[in-house]
Coordinates of C-alpha atoms and ligand atoms in Angstrom, one line a residue:
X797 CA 145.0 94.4 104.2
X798 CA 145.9 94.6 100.3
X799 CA 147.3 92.1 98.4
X800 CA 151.2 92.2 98.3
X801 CA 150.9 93.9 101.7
X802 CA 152.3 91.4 103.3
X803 CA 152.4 89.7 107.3
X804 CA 151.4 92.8 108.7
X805 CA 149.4 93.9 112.0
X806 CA 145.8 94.5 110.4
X807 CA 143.7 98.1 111.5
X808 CA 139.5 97.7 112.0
X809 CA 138.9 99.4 108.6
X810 CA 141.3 97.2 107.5
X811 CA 139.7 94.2 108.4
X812 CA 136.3 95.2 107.8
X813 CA 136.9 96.3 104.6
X814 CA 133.4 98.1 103.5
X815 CA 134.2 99.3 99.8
X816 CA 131.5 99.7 97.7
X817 CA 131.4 97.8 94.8
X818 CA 132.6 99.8 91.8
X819 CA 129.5 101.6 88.9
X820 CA 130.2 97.9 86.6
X821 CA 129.6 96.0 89.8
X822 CA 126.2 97.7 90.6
X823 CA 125.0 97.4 87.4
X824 CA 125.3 93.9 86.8
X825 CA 121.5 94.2 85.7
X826 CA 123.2 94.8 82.6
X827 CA 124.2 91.8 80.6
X828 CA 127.6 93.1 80.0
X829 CA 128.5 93.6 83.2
X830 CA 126.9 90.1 85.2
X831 CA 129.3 87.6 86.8
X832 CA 129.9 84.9 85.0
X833 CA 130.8 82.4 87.9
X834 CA 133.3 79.6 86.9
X835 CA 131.9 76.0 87.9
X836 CA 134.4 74.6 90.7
X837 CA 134.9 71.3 92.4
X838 CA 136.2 70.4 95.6
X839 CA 135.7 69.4 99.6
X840 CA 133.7 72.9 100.6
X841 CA 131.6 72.7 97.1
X842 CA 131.0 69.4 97.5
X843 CA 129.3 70.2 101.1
X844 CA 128.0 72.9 100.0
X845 CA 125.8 71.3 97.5
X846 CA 125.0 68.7 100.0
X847 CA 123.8 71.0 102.3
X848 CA 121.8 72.8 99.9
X849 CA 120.0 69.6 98.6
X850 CA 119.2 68.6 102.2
X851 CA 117.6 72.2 102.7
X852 CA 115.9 71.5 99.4
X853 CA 114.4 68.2 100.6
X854 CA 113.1 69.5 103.4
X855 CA 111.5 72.4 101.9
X856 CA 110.1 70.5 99.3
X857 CA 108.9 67.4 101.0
X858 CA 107.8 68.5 104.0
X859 CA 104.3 69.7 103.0
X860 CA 103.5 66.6 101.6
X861 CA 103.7 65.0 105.4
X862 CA 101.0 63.4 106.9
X863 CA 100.3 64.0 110.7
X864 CA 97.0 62.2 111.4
X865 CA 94.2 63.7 109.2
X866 CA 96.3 67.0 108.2
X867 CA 99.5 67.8 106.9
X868 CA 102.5 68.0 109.4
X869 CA 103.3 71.5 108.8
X870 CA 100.6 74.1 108.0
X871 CA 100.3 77.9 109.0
X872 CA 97.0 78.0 108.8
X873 CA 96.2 81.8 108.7
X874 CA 92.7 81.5 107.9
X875 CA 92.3 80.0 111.1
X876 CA 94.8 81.8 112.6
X877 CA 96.5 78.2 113.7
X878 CA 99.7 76.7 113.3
X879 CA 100.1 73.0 113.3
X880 CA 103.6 71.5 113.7
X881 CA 103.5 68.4 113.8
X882 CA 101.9 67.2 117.1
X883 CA 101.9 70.8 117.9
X884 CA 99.1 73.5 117.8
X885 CA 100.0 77.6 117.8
X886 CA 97.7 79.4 118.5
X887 CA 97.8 83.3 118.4
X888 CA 97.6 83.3 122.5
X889 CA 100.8 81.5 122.0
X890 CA 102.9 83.6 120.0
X891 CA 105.1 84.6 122.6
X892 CA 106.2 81.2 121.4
X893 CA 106.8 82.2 118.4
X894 CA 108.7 85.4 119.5
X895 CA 111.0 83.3 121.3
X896 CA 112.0 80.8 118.2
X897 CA 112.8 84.0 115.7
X898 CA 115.0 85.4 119.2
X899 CA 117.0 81.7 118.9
X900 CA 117.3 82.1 115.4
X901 CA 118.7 85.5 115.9
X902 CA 121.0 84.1 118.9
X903 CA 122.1 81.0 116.4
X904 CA 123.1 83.1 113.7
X905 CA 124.9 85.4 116.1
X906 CA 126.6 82.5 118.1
X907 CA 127.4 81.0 114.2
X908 CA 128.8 84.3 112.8
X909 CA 131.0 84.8 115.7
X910 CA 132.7 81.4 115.2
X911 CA 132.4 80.6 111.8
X912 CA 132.0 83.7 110.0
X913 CA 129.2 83.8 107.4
X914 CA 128.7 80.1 106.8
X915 CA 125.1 80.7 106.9
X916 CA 124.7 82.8 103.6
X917 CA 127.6 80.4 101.8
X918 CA 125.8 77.5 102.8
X919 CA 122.0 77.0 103.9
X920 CA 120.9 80.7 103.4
X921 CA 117.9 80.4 100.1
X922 CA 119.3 83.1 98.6
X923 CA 122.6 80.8 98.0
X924 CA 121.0 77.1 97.9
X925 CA 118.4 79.0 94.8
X926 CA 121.6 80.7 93.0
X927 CA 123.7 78.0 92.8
X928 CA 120.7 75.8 91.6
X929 CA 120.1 78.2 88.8
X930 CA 123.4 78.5 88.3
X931 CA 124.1 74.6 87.3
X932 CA 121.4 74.6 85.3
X933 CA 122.5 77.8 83.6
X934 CA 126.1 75.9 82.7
X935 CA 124.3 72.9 81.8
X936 CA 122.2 74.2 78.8
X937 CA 124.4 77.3 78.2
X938 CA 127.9 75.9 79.0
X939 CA 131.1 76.9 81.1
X940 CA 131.8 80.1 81.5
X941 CA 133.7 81.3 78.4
X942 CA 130.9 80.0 76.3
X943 CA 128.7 81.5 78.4
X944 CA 130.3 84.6 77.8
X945 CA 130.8 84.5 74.5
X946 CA 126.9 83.6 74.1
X947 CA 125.7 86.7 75.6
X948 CA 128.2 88.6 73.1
X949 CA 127.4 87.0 70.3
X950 CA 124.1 88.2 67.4
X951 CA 121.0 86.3 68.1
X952 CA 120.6 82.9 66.8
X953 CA 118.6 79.7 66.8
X954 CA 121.7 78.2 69.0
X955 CA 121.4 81.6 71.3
X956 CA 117.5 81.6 71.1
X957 CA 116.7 78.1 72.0
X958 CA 119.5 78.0 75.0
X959 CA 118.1 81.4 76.7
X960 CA 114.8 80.0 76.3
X961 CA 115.4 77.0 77.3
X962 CA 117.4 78.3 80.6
X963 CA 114.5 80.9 81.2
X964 CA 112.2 77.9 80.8
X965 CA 114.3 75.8 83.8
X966 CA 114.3 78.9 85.7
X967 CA 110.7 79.8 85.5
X968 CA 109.5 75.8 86.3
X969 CA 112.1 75.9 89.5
X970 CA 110.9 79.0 90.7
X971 CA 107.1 77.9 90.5
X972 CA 107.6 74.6 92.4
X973 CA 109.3 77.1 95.1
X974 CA 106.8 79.3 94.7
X975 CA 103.5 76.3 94.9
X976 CA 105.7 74.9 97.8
X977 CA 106.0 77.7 99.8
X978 CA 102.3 78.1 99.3
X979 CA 101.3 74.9 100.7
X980 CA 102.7 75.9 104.5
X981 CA 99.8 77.8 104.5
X982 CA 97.1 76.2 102.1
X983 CA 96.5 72.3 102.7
X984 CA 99.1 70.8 99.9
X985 CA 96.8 68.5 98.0
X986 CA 94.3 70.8 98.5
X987 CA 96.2 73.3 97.2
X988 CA 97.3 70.9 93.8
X989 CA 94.3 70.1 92.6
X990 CA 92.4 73.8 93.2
X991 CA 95.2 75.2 91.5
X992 CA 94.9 72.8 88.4
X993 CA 91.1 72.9 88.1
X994 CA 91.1 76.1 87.8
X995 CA 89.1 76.3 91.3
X996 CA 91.6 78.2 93.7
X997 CA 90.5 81.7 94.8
X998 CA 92.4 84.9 93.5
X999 CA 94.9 85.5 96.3
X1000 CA 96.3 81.5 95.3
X1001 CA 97.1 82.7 92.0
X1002 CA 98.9 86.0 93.1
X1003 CA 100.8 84.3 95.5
X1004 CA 101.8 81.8 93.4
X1005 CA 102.5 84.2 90.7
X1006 CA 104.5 86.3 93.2
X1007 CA 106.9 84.1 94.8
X1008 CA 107.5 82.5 91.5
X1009 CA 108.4 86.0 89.6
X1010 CA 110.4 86.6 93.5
X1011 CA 112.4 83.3 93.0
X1012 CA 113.0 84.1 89.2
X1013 CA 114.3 87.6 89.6
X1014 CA 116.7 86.9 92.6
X1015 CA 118.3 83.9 92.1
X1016 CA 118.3 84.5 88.1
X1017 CA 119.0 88.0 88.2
X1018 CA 119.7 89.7 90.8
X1019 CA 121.7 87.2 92.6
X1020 CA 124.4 88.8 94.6
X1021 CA 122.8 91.9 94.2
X1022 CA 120.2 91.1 96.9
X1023 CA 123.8 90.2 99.1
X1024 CA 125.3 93.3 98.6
X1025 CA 122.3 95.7 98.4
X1026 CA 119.3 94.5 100.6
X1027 CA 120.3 91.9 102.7
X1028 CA 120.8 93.7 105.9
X1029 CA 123.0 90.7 107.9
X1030 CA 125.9 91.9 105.4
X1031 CA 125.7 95.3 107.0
X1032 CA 125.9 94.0 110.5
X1033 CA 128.3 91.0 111.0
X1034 CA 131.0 93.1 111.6
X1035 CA 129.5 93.5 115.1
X1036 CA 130.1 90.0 115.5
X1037 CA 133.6 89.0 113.9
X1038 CA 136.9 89.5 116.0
X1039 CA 140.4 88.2 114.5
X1040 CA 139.8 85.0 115.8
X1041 CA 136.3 84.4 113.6
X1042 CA 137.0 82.2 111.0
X1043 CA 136.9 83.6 107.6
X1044 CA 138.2 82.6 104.0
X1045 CA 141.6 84.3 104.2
X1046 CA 144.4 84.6 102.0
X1047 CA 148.0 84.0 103.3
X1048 CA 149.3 86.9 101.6
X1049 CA 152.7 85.7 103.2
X1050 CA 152.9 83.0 101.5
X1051 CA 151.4 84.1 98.1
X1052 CA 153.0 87.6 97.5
X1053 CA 154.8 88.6 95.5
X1054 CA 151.8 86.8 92.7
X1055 CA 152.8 86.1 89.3
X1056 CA 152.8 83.2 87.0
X1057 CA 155.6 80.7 86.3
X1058 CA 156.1 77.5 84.7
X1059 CA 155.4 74.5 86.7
X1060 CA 159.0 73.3 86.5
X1061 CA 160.3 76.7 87.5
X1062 CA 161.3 77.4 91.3
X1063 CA 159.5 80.8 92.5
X1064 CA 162.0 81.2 95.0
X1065 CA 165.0 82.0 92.5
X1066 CA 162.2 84.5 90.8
X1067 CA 161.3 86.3 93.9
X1068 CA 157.4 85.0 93.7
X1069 CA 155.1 83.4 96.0
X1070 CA 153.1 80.7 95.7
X1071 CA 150.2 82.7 94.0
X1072 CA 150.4 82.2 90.2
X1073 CA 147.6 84.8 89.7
X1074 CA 145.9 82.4 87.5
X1075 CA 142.8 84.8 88.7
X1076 CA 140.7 81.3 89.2
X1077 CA 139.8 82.2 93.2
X1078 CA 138.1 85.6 91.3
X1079 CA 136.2 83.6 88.7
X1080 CA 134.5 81.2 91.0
X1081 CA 133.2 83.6 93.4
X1082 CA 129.5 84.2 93.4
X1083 CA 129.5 87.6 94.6
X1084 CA 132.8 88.5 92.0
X1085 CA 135.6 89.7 94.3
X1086 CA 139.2 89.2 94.8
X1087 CA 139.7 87.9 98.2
X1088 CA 143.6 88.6 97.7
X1089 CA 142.4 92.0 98.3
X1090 CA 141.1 91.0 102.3
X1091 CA 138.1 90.6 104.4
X1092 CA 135.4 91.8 102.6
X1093 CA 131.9 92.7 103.2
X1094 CA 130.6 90.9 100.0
X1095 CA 132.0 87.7 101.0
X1096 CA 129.6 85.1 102.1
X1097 CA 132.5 82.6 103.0
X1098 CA 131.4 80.0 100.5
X1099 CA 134.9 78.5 99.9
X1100 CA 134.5 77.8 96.5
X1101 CA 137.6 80.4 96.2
X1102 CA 139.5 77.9 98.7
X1103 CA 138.8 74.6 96.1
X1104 CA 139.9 76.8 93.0
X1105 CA 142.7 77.6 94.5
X1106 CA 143.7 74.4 96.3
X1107 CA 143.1 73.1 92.8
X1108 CA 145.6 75.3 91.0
X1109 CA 148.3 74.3 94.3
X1110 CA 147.7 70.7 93.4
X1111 CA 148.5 71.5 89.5
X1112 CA 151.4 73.5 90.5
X1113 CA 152.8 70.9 93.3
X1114 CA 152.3 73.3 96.0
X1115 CA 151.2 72.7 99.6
X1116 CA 147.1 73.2 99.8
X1117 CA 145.8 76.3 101.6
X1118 CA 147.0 79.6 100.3
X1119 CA 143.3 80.4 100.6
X1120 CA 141.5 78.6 103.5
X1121 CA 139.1 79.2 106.8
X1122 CA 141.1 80.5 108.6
X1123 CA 141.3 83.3 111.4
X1124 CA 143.0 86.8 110.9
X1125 CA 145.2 86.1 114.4
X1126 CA 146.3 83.0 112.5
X1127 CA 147.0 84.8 109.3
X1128 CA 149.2 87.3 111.8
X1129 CA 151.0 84.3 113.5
X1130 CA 149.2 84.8 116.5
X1131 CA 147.7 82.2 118.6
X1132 CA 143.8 81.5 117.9
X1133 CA 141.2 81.9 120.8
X1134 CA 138.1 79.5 119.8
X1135 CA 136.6 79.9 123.4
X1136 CA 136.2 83.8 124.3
X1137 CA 133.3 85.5 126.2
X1138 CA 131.8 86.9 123.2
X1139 CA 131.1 83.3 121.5
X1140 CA 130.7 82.1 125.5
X1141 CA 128.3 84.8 126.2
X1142 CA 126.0 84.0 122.8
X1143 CA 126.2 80.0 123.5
X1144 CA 124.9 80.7 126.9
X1145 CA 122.3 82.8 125.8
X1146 CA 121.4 80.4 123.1
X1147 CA 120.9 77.3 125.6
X1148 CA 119.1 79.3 128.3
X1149 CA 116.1 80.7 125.4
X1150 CA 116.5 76.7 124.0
X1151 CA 115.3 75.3 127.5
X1152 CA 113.1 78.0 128.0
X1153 CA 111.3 77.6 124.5
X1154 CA 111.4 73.7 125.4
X1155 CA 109.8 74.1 128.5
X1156 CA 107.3 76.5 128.0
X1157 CA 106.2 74.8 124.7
X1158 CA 105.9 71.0 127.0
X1159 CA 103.5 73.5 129.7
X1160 CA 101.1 74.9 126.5
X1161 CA 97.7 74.4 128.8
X1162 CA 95.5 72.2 126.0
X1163 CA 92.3 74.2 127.1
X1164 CA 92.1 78.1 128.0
X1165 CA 88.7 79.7 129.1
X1166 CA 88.3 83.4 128.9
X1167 CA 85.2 85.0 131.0
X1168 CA 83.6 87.8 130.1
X1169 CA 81.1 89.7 132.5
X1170 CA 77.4 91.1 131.0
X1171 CA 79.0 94.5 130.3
X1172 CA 75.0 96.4 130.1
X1173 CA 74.4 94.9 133.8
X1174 CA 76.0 95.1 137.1
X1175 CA 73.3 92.4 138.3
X1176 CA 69.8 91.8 138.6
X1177 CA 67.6 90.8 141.5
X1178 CA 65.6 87.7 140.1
X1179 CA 61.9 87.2 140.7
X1180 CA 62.7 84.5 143.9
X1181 CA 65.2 87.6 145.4
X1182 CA 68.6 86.1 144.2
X1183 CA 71.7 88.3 143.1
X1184 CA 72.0 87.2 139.3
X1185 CA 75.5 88.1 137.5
X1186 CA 75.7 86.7 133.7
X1187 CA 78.7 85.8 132.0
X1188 CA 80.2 85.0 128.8
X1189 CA 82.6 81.9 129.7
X1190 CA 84.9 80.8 126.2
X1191 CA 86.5 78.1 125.9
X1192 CA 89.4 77.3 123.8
X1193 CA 89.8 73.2 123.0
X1194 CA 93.5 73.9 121.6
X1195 CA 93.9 70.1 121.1
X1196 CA 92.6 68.0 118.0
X1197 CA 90.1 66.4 119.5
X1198 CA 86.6 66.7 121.3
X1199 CA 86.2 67.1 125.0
X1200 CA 83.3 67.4 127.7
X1201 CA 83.6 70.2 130.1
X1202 CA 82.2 70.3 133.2
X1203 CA 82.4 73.6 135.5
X1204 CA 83.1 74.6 139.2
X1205 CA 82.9 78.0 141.0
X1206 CA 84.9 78.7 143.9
X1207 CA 84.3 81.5 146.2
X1208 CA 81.1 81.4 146.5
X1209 CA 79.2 79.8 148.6
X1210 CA 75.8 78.3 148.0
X1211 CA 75.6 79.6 144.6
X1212 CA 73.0 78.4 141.7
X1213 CA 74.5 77.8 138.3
X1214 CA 72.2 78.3 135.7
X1215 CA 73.2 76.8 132.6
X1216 CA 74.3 73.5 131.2
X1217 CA 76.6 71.5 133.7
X1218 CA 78.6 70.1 131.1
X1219 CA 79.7 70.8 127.2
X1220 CA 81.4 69.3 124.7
X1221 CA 83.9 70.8 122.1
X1222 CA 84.9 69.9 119.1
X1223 CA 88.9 69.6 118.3
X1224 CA 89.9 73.9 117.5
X1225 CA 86.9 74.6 118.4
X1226 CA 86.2 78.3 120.6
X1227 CA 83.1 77.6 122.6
X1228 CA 81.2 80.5 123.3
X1229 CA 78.6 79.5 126.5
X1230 CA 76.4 82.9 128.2
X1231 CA 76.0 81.3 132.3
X1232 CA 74.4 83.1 134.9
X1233 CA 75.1 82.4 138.3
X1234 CA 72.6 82.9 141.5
X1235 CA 73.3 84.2 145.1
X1236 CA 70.5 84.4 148.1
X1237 CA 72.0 88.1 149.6
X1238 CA 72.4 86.4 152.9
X1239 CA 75.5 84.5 151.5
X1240 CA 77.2 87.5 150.4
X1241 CA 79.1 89.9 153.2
X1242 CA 80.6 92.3 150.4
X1243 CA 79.1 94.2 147.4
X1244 CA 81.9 92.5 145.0
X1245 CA 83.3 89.5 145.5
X1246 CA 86.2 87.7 144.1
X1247 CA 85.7 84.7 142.8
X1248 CA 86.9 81.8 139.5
X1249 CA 85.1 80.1 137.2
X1250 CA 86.8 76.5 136.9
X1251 CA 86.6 74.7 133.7
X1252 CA 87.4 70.8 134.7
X1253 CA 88.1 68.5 131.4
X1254 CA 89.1 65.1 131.4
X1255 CA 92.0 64.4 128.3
X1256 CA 94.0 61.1 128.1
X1257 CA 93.0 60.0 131.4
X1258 CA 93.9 63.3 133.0
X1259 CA 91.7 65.8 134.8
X1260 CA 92.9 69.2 133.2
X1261 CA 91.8 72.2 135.0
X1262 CA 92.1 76.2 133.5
X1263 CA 90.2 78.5 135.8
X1264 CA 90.1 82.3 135.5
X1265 CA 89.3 85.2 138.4
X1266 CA 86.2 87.4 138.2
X1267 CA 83.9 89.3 140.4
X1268 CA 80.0 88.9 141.5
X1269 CA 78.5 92.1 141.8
X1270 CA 75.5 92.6 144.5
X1271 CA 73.9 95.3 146.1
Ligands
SF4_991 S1 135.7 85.3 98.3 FE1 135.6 83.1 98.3 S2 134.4 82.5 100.1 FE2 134.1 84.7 99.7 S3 132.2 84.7 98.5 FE3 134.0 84.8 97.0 S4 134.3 82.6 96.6 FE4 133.0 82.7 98.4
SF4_992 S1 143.5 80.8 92.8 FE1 145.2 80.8 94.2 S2 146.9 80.9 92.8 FE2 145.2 81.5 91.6 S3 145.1 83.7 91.7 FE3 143.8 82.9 93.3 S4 145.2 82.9 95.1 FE4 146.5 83.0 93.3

């Protein structure tokens, strides 16, 4: 669809329009050619920033949470352990893990299908961190004209000590992101005071140093860049959109034929629409298009081009909406189908991994035992005539605190353990215990026998029990 084209039946390439943004577009590294976005007000600004200073909050306080003696939240890599909150991960358990990034795949697909990309215009980082740096950048450099006519005037004190100052805001926003993304994975206080007494190791340092430069360089500079260029769910939502997805559309029925007017003047008797071409819905948008031109990859359905424009209506007297979330059937006249297999079929999907992930993260088994046979040693006949087989039995205490263990073997019968009867782990700890166990010949009718090695622990009143198969070898 093109501007001024009118209520007309829309083609695939049509409504996927993916055009590549034109040579001053892909080189908005260059000063003269960045977007200068235009500050806005309105209802989807307004939730946008709330939404993004909930995300915020939550990113930023969240390390600081207590859960018992450790923080709530920490990837503990060293360790290879990941505690959230009441909840231990441990790399046996990744499947777990596997299945959170598949529901997160399934949300955003389920998401995109109805709504279109509200994820990037509203909770993705790389929008919450650009608009951030954004408001700051209007507050020390000023609206947008100024800003523009900042970058093209000569350098002076004014120009020197608002760049610097800006830079300065950027670079102290972008290492608090980058000391708080740290401390998922390095205890937060921890963390703090190493940092500041000079006492953290090396890889702190670089990874603080990283994300920080990271932060600074895309939400400062490259900005929609990392949209347009390297963020790969741009290239794919059109898998996922139909005409009844909702997307910020234009009604170019109502608003062609564009052109300004006076307030007083009726656009009727002038053969215009209701657009006044005041060019605001361009100068708002974070990623700089038009959306009068149509759907278009670049736009990450923000809606800030919807309060511009609902903005000028209001100035104008008009009716709200010429811009809105809307669907592309409804921009056709057609009737809208919310419920249709494809969202159907991604909801479904989404609920059956939810209860899944919910159930098999309530059956996590708080102990595991591996056993592993004397690999140099079938068995050996033992100065009384016994069959001895020795094993390496390790135990995995996955909860926080310390246990005794005692052991059981079924399978065998009148068999000799020798080696402690019970143990005790400490909370994470892997307990690594070498057992033999004895056989008189007589008891055996079979040169291998199948048998499991129970490891019985008693946790919050409860006897737990994780066993695992092996074999006794004899002659
Ligand atoms: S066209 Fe509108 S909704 Fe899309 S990115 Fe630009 S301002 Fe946001
Ligand atoms: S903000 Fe509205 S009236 Fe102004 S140019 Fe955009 S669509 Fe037209």
């Amino acid at each position: 669809m093109t501007a001024g084209s009118g209520n007309k039946d829309f083609s695939k390439a049509e409504r996927i329009k993916i055009h590549q943004p034109d040579a001053n577009k892909a080189d908005r590294l260059n000063p003269n050619n960045r977007i200068y976005v235009r500050a806005v007000h309105g209802v989807w600004t307004q939730l946008r920033r709330r939404m993004g200073w909930i995300a915020m909050a939550f990113f930023l306080l969240l390390p600081w949470l207590p859960w018992g003696d450790r923080q709530a939240v920490w990837f503990n890599l060293a360790e290879q352990k990941f505690h959230i909150f009441g909840l231990t991960i441990w790399p046996q358990d990744l499947t777990l893990l596997a299945a959170v990034f598949m529901i997160a795949a399934f949300g955003l697909f389920f998401i995109t299908t109805y709504l279109g990309r509200v994820w990037c215009g509203y909770t993705c980082p790389q929008t919450v961190w650009t608009f951030i740096f954004i408001w700051f950048e209007e507050k020390i450099e000023g609206a947008r004209n100024k800003r523009i006519k900042l970058d093209q005037m000569p350098w002076s004190f004014n120009k020197i000590w608002r760049k610097t100052a800006k830079h300065s805001v950027w670079l102290l926003i972008s290492w608090v992101t980058a000391m708080t993304f740290v401390s998922y994975f390095v205890p937060t206080t921890e963390l703090y005071q190493d940092f500041f007494s000079l006492n953290a190791g090396g890889g702190i340092y670089f990874w603080v140093m990283f994300f920080t430069l990271a932060t600074y360089g895309n939400a400062g500079w490259m900005r929609e860049i990392m949209c347009l260029h390297m963020c790969p769910y741009a290239r794919f939502q059109s898998a996922m959109f139909d005409k009844n997805t909702y997307i910020v559309g234009y009604d170019a029925a109502r608003g062609e034929t564009r052109g300004p007017r006076s307030r007083k003047a009726d656009p009727k008797a002038l053969g215009l629409g209701d657009c006044i071409d005041c060019d605001l819905c361009v100068q708002v948008c974070p990623t700089g298009i038009d959306i009068r031109n149509g759907l278009q990859y670049e736009c990450i359905n923000c809606g800030a081009c919807i309060d511009a424009c609902d903005q000028t209506m209001d100035r104008m007297g008009y009716q709200q909406g010429l811009i809105s979330y809307t669907t592309e059937n409804k921009l056709e006249g057609k009737q809208e189908k919310v419920l249709r297999p494809k969202l159907l079929g991604y909801g479904a999907i989404l609920i059956i991994m939810i209860l899944l992930l919910s159930y098999a993260t309530a059956s996590i088994a708080p102990m595991r035992v591996d056993i592993i046979r004397d690999r140099n040693t079938l068995y050996r006949i033992n100065v009384d005539g016994l069959i001895e087989n020795t094993y390496t039995l390790k135990i995995l205490n996955k909860t926080e605190q310390a246990h005794v263990h005692y052991f059981e073997v079924s399978g065998l019968t009148n068999y000799q353990w020798i080696g402690p009867q019970q143990v005790s782990s400490k909370g994470g700890e892997i307990l690594v215990l070498p057992v033999s166990i004895e056989v008189d010949p007589v008891d055996l009718n079979r040169s291998i026998t199948k048998m499991t090695i129970k490891v019985l622990t008693e946790i919050d009143g409860e006897q737990v029990v994780v066993e695992q198969e092996t074999r006794f070898f004899s002659q």
